Short mmCIF file of C-alpha atoms in Angstrom, two decimals:
data_model
loop_
_atom_site.label_atom_id
_atom_site.label_comp_id
_atom_site.label_asym_id
_atom_site.label_seq_id
_atom_site.Cartn_x
_atom_site.Cartn_y
_atom_site.Cartn_z
CA UNK A 2 -6.58 -1.96 10.29
CA UNK A 3 -7.43 -4.47 12.95
CA UNK A 4 -7.36 -8.02 11.66
CA UNK A 5 -10.39 -9.32 13.57
CA UNK A 6 -13.95 -8.22 14.17
CA UNK A 7 -15.13 -7.92 17.75
CA UNK A 8 -14.75 -11.03 19.85
CA UNK A 9 -18.52 -11.39 20.19
CA UNK A 10 -18.99 -11.87 16.43
CA UNK A 11 -16.18 -14.42 16.25
CA UNK A 12 -17.47 -16.23 19.33
CA UNK A 13 -20.95 -16.44 17.78
CA UNK A 14 -19.58 -18.02 14.63
CA UNK A 15 -17.40 -20.49 16.50
CA UNK A 16 -19.88 -21.33 19.26
CA UNK A 17 -22.22 -23.01 16.80
CA UNK A 18 -19.58 -25.73 16.38
CA UNK A 19 -18.97 -25.33 12.68
CA UNK A 20 -16.23 -27.22 10.97
CA UNK A 21 -14.54 -25.92 7.85
CA UNK A 22 -14.42 -27.96 4.70
CA UNK A 23 -11.17 -28.15 2.84
CA UNK A 24 -11.78 -28.65 -0.84
CA UNK A 25 -9.27 -28.54 -3.69
CA UNK A 26 -9.92 -25.47 -5.79
CA UNK A 27 -11.50 -23.45 -2.96
CA UNK A 28 -9.94 -21.22 -0.34
CA UNK A 29 -9.18 -23.40 2.67
CA UNK A 30 -11.40 -22.62 5.63
CA UNK A 31 -14.21 -20.95 3.68
CA UNK A 32 -17.75 -22.18 4.24
CA UNK A 33 -18.76 -25.05 1.98
CA UNK A 34 -22.06 -25.91 3.65
CA UNK A 35 -25.08 -23.59 3.38
CA UNK A 36 -26.04 -24.15 7.05
CA UNK A 37 -22.85 -22.57 8.39
CA UNK A 38 -23.52 -19.23 10.06
CA UNK A 39 -22.04 -16.32 8.16
CA UNK A 40 -21.57 -12.83 9.47
CA UNK A 41 -24.07 -10.50 7.83
CA UNK A 42 -23.20 -7.66 5.51
CA UNK A 43 -24.56 -5.30 8.14
CA UNK A 44 -22.08 -6.63 10.73
CA UNK A 45 -19.15 -6.27 8.33
CA UNK A 46 -20.22 -2.76 7.29
CA UNK A 47 -20.79 -1.68 10.91
CA UNK A 48 -17.36 -2.96 11.97
CA UNK A 49 -15.57 -1.09 9.18
CA UNK A 50 -17.62 2.05 9.96
CA UNK A 51 -16.73 1.81 13.67
CA UNK A 52 -13.08 2.07 12.63
CA UNK A 53 -13.76 5.18 10.55
CA UNK A 54 -14.05 3.57 7.10
CA UNK A 55 -16.73 4.58 4.61
CA UNK A 56 -17.88 1.34 2.94
CA UNK A 57 -19.24 1.92 -0.54
CA UNK A 58 -19.33 -1.62 -1.94
CA UNK A 59 -19.66 -5.02 -0.30
CA UNK A 60 -20.01 -8.29 -2.21
CA UNK A 61 -19.67 -11.99 -1.51
CA UNK A 62 -17.01 -14.00 -3.31
CA UNK A 63 -16.48 -17.70 -2.53
CA UNK A 64 -17.03 -17.61 1.23
CA UNK A 65 -15.44 -14.18 1.56
CA UNK A 66 -16.74 -10.65 1.63
CA UNK A 67 -15.04 -8.23 -0.74
CA UNK A 68 -15.14 -4.80 0.87
CA UNK A 69 -14.37 -1.60 -1.00
CA UNK A 70 -14.07 1.35 1.34
CA UNK A 71 -12.41 4.67 1.99
CA UNK A 72 -9.92 4.73 4.86
CA UNK A 73 -10.31 7.57 7.40
CA UNK A 74 -7.25 9.26 5.86
CA UNK A 75 -8.87 9.22 2.39
CA UNK A 76 -7.11 6.21 0.85
CA UNK A 77 -9.27 3.75 -1.09
CA UNK A 78 -8.89 0.15 0.06
CA UNK A 79 -10.12 -3.26 -1.02
CA UNK A 80 -10.26 -5.99 1.62
CA UNK A 81 -11.26 -9.65 1.66
CA UNK A 82 -12.95 -10.71 4.90
CA UNK A 83 -13.65 -14.31 5.97
CA UNK A 84 -17.46 -14.67 6.07
CA UNK A 85 -17.47 -16.81 9.23
CA UNK A 86 -14.71 -15.38 11.40
CA UNK A 87 -14.52 -11.78 10.24
CA UNK A 88 -10.77 -12.02 9.80
CA UNK A 89 -9.34 -9.66 7.17
CA UNK A 90 -7.43 -12.09 4.97
CA UNK A 91 -6.09 -9.61 2.43
CA UNK A 92 -6.11 -5.86 2.05
CA UNK A 93 -4.72 -3.63 -0.66
CA UNK A 94 -4.85 0.04 -1.56
CA UNK A 95 -6.89 1.24 -4.48
CA UNK A 96 -9.76 -0.40 -6.30
#
């Protein structure tokens, strides 16, 4: 799977000039301020769908989106996506 969402989504998140807070006990680089622009669930779902995935569960978890989907070849995957950049930080089979 591609590791980044389309450049336009990343550019939008970065163009607003956000800085990331680094806090002990939280994942470095995840949003700590409510005013930071996050990618919407619709954008995340649409991006996975454009790559042939069938998303059946999407939840937020500490500045990340947890995506449960079915790969085009039928495998079940679970991925953690950075809510600001769209980068897939971790992916594993099964869920």
